PDB file of C-alpha atoms in Angstrom:
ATOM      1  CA  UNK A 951      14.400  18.591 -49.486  1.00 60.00           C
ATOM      2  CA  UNK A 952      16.767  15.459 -50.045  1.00 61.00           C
ATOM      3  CA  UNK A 953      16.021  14.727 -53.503  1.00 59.00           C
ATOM      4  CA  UNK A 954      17.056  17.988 -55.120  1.00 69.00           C
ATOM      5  CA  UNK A 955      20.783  16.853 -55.318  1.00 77.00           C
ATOM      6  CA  UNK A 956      19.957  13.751 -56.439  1.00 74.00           C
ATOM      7  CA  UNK A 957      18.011  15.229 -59.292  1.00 78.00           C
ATOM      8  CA  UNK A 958      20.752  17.401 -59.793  1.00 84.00           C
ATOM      9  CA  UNK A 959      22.906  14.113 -60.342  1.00 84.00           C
ATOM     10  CA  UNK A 960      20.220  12.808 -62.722  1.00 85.00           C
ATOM     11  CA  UNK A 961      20.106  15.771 -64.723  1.00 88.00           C
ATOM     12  CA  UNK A 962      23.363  15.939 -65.386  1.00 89.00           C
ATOM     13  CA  UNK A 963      23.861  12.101 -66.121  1.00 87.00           C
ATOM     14  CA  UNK A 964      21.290  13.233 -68.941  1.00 88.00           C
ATOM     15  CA  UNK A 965      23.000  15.932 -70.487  1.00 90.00           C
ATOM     16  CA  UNK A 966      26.469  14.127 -70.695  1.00 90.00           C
ATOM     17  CA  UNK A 967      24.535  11.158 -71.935  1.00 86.00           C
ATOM     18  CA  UNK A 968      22.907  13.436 -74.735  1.00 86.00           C
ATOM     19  CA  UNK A 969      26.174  14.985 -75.211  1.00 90.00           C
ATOM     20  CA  UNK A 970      28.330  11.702 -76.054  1.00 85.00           C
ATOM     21  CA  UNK A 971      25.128  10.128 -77.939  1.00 83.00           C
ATOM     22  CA  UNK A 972      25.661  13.154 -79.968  1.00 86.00           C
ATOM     23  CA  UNK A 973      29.195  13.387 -80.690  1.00 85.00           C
ATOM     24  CA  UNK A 974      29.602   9.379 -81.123  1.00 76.00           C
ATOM     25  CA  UNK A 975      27.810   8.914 -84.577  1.00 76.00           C
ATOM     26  CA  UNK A 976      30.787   6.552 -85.642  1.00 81.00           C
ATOM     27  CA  UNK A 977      31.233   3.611 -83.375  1.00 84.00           C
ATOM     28  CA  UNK A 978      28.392   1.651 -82.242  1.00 83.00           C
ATOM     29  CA  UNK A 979      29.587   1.318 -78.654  1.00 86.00           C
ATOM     30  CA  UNK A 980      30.198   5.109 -78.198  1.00 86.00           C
ATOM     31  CA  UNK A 981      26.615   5.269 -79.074  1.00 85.00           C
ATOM     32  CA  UNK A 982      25.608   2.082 -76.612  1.00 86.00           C
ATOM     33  CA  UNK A 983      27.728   3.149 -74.207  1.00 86.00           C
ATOM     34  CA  UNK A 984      26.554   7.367 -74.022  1.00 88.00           C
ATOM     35  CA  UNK A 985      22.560   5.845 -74.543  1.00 86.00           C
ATOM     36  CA  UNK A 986      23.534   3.605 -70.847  1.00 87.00           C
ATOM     37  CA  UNK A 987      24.803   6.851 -69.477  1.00 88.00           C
ATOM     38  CA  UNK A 988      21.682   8.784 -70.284  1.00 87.00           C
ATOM     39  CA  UNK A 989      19.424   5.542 -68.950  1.00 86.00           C
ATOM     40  CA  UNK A 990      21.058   6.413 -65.790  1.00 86.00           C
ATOM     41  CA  UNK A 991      20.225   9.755 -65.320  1.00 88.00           C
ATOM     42  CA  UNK A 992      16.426   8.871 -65.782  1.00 85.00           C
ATOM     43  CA  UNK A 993      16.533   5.883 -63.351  1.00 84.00           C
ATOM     44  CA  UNK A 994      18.443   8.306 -61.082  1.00 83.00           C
ATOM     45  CA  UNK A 995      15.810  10.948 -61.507  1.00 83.00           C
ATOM     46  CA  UNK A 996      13.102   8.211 -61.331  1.00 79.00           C
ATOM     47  CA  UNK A 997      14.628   7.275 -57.911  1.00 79.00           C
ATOM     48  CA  UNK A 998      14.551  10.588 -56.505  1.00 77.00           C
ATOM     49  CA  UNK A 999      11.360  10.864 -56.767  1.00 76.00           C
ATOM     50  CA  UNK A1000       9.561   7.940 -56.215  1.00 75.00           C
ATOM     51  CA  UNK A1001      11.333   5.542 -55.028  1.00 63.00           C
ATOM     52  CA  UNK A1002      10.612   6.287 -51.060  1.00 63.00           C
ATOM     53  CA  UNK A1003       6.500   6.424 -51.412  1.00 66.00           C
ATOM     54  CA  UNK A1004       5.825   2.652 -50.612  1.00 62.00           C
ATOM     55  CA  UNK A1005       4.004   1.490 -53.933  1.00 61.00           C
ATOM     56  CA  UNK A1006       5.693   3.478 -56.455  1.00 67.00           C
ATOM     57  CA  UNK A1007       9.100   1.573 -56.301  1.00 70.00           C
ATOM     58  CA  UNK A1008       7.513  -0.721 -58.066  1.00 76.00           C
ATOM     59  CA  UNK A1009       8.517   1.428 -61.494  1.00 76.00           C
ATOM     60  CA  UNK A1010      12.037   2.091 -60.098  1.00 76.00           C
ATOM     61  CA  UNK A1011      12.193  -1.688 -60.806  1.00 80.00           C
ATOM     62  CA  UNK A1012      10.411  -2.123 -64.062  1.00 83.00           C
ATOM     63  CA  UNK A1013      12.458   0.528 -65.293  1.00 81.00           C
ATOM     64  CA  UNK A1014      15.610  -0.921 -64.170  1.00 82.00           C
ATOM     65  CA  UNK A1015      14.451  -3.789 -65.672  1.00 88.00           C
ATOM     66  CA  UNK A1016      13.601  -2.543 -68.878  1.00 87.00           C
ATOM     67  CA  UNK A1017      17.684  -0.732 -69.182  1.00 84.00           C
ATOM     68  CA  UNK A1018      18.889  -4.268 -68.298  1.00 88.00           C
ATOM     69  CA  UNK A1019      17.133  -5.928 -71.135  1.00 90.00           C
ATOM     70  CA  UNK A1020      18.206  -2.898 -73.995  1.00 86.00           C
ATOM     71  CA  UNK A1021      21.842  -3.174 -72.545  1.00 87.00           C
ATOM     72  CA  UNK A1022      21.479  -7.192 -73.516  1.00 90.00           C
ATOM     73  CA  UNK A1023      20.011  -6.297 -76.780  1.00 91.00           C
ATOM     74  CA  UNK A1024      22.385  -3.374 -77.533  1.00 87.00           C
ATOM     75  CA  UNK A1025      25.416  -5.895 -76.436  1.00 89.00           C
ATOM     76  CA  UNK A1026      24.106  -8.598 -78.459  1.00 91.00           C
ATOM     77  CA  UNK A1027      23.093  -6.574 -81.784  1.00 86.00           C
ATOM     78  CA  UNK A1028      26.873  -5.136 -81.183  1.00 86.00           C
ATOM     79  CA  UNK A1029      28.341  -8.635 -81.309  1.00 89.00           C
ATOM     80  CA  UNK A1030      26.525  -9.650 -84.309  1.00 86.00           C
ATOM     81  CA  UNK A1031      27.895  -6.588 -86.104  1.00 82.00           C
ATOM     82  CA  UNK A1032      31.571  -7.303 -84.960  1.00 84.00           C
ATOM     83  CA  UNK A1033      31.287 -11.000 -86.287  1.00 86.00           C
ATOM     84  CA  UNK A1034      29.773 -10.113 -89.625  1.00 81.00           C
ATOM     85  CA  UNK A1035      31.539  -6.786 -90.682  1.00 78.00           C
ATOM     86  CA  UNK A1036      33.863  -6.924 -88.651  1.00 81.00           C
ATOM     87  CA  UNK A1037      34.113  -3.263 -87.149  1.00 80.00           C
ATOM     88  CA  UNK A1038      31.732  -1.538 -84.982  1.00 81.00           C
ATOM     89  CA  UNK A1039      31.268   1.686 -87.295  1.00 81.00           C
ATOM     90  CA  UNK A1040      28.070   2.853 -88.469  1.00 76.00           C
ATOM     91  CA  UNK A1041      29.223   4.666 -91.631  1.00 72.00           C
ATOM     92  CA  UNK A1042      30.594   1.233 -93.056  1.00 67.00           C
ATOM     93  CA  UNK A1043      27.417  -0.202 -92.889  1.00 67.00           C
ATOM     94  CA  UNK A1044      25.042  -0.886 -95.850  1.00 65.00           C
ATOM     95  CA  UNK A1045      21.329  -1.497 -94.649  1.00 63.00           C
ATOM     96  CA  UNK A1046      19.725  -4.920 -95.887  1.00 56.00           C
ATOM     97  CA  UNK A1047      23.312  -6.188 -96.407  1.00 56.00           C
ATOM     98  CA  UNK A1048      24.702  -8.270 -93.272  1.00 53.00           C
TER      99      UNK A1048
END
């Protein structure tokens, strides 16, 4: 079968993306950034397996779409943190207080 390495890919992509989401808990684009990685792996995964039945790339794409629209959000709630605290670490944040 073809799409046991490329599960093999996407499993991995989600273990080094749960890794670095847990070992980044200071910086808000470590966490971003590991949270993309482990996105990946499930589109990857997602594209193994359905991607080549006819109808059911239809959620290859709505998924896709759905990571491209939290990477704008995550980008954009990143920038607005920059601007107003000016660092990107979560342990110098105080919640209500921008």
């Amino acid at each position: 079968m073809w799409f046991f390495p490329v599960m093999g890919v996407g499993a991995i992509g989600i273990m080094v993306g749960g890794v670095c989401l847990m070992s980044q808990r200071k910086s808000l684009f470590g966490i971003l950034l590991s949270m993309e990685v482990f996105t990946l792996g499930i589109y990857i995964m997602i594209f193994g397996l359905v991607c080549f039945q006819g109808w059911l790339s239809s959620v290859c794409l709505i998924f896709l779409a759905f990571g491209v629209c939290e990477a704008a959000l995550g980008l954009s709630v990143l920038v607005s943190l920059i601007r107003n605290s000016g660092s990107d670490y979560v342990g110098g944040l105080v919640l209500g207080h921008f």
